[in-house]
Amino acid sequence: MERDNNNGKSPQDAGRYLVIGISLGVAFGIIFDNLAVWLCLGVGIGLLAPQILKKKNDGGDKA
């Protein structure tokens, strides 16, 4: 069952992207004085980054 859920990425890899996204979101939120919006965007980017990079690096169909 765990084999089916594993996409070749460990939870630590996803956590790294999440930390980077939150950090950038907080930094831009402080710069542009709108922390709530940028923090949400940073979390979204951090959660989607592994999926985007996985598709880019797989070399599969780019539909």
C-alpha atoms as a printed R data frame, in Angstrom:
   type eleno elety resid chain resno      x      y       z
1  ATOM     1    CA   MET     A     1  0.000  0.000   0.000
2  ATOM     2    CA   GLU     A     2  2.804  2.434   0.820
3  ATOM     3    CA   ARG     A     3  4.462  1.508  -2.446
4  ATOM     4    CA   ASP     A     4  1.445  2.836  -4.359
5  ATOM     5    CA   ASN     A     5  1.497  6.186  -2.564
6  ATOM     6    CA   ASN     A     6  5.224  6.805  -3.018
7  ATOM     7    CA   ASN     A     7  5.862  8.978  -6.077
8  ATOM     8    CA   GLY     A     8  9.629  8.765  -5.848
9  ATOM     9    CA   LYS     A     9  9.811 11.780  -3.544
10 ATOM    10    CA   SER     A    10 10.324 11.621   0.174
11 ATOM    11    CA   PRO     A    11  8.285 13.818   2.530
12 ATOM    12    CA   GLN     A    12 11.532 15.608   3.352
13 ATOM    13    CA   ASP     A    13 11.821 16.796  -0.260
14 ATOM    14    CA   ALA     A    14  8.320 18.266  -0.138
15 ATOM    15    CA   GLY     A    15  9.091 19.850   3.228
16 ATOM    16    CA   ARG     A    16 12.149 21.573   1.834
17 ATOM    17    CA   TYR     A    17 10.128 23.240  -0.892
18 ATOM    18    CA   LEU     A    18  7.471 24.232   1.640
19 ATOM    19    CA   VAL     A    19 10.074 25.905   3.852
20 ATOM    20    CA   ILE     A    20 11.492 27.801   0.873
21 ATOM    21    CA   GLY     A    21  8.005 28.891  -0.215
22 ATOM    22    CA   ILE     A    22  7.039 30.103   3.251
23 ATOM    23    CA   SER     A    23 10.323 31.974   3.608
24 ATOM    24    CA   LEU     A    24  9.911 33.749   0.293
25 ATOM    25    CA   GLY     A    25  6.255 34.479   1.048
26 ATOM    26    CA   VAL     A    26  7.116 36.099   4.371
27 ATOM    27    CA   ALA     A    27  9.960 38.098   2.818
28 ATOM    28    CA   PHE     A    28  7.774 39.443   0.000
29 ATOM    29    CA   GLY     A    29  4.914 40.009   2.436
30 ATOM    30    CA   ILE     A    30  7.104 42.220   4.585
31 ATOM    31    CA   ILE     A    31  8.494 44.056   1.564
32 ATOM    32    CA   PHE     A    32  5.069 44.747   0.015
33 ATOM    33    CA   ASP     A    33  3.299 45.203   3.385
34 ATOM    34    CA   ASN     A    34  0.732 42.475   2.701
35 ATOM    35    CA   LEU     A    35  1.883 39.500   4.730
36 ATOM    36    CA   ALA     A    36 -1.339 37.461   4.602
37 ATOM    37    CA   VAL     A    37 -1.547 37.328   0.812
38 ATOM    38    CA   TRP     A    38  2.126 36.615   0.218
39 ATOM    39    CA   LEU     A    39  2.286 33.967   2.934
40 ATOM    40    CA   CYS     A    40 -0.594 32.095   1.288
41 ATOM    41    CA   LEU     A    41  1.080 32.402  -2.104
42 ATOM    42    CA   GLY     A    42  4.357 31.137  -0.642
43 ATOM    43    CA   VAL     A    43  2.655 28.085   0.861
44 ATOM    44    CA   GLY     A    44  0.916 27.361  -2.445
45 ATOM    45    CA   ILE     A    45  4.134 27.648  -4.401
46 ATOM    46    CA   GLY     A    46  5.942 25.501  -1.862
47 ATOM    47    CA   LEU     A    47  3.345 22.760  -2.118
48 ATOM    48    CA   LEU     A    48  3.153 22.826  -5.918
49 ATOM    49    CA   ALA     A    49  6.892 23.123  -6.623
50 ATOM    50    CA   PRO     A    50  7.708 19.392  -6.305
51 ATOM    51    CA   GLN     A    51  4.938 18.504  -8.757
52 ATOM    52    CA   ILE     A    52  5.987 21.159 -11.256
53 ATOM    53    CA   LEU     A    53  9.660 20.212 -11.066
54 ATOM    54    CA   LYS     A    54  8.830 16.497 -11.283
55 ATOM    55    CA   LYS     A    55  6.909 16.982 -14.539
56 ATOM    56    CA   LYS     A    56  9.674 19.200 -15.908
57 ATOM    57    CA   ASN     A    57 12.428 16.693 -15.090
58 ATOM    58    CA   ASP     A    58 10.559 13.560 -16.190
59 ATOM    59    CA   GLY     A    59 10.757 14.498 -19.857
60 ATOM    60    CA   GLY     A    60  7.322 13.047 -20.503
61 ATOM    61    CA   ASP     A    61  4.616 14.577 -22.627
62 ATOM    62    CA   LYS     A    62  4.284 18.299 -21.986
63 ATOM    63    CA   ALA     A    63  0.567 18.689 -22.552
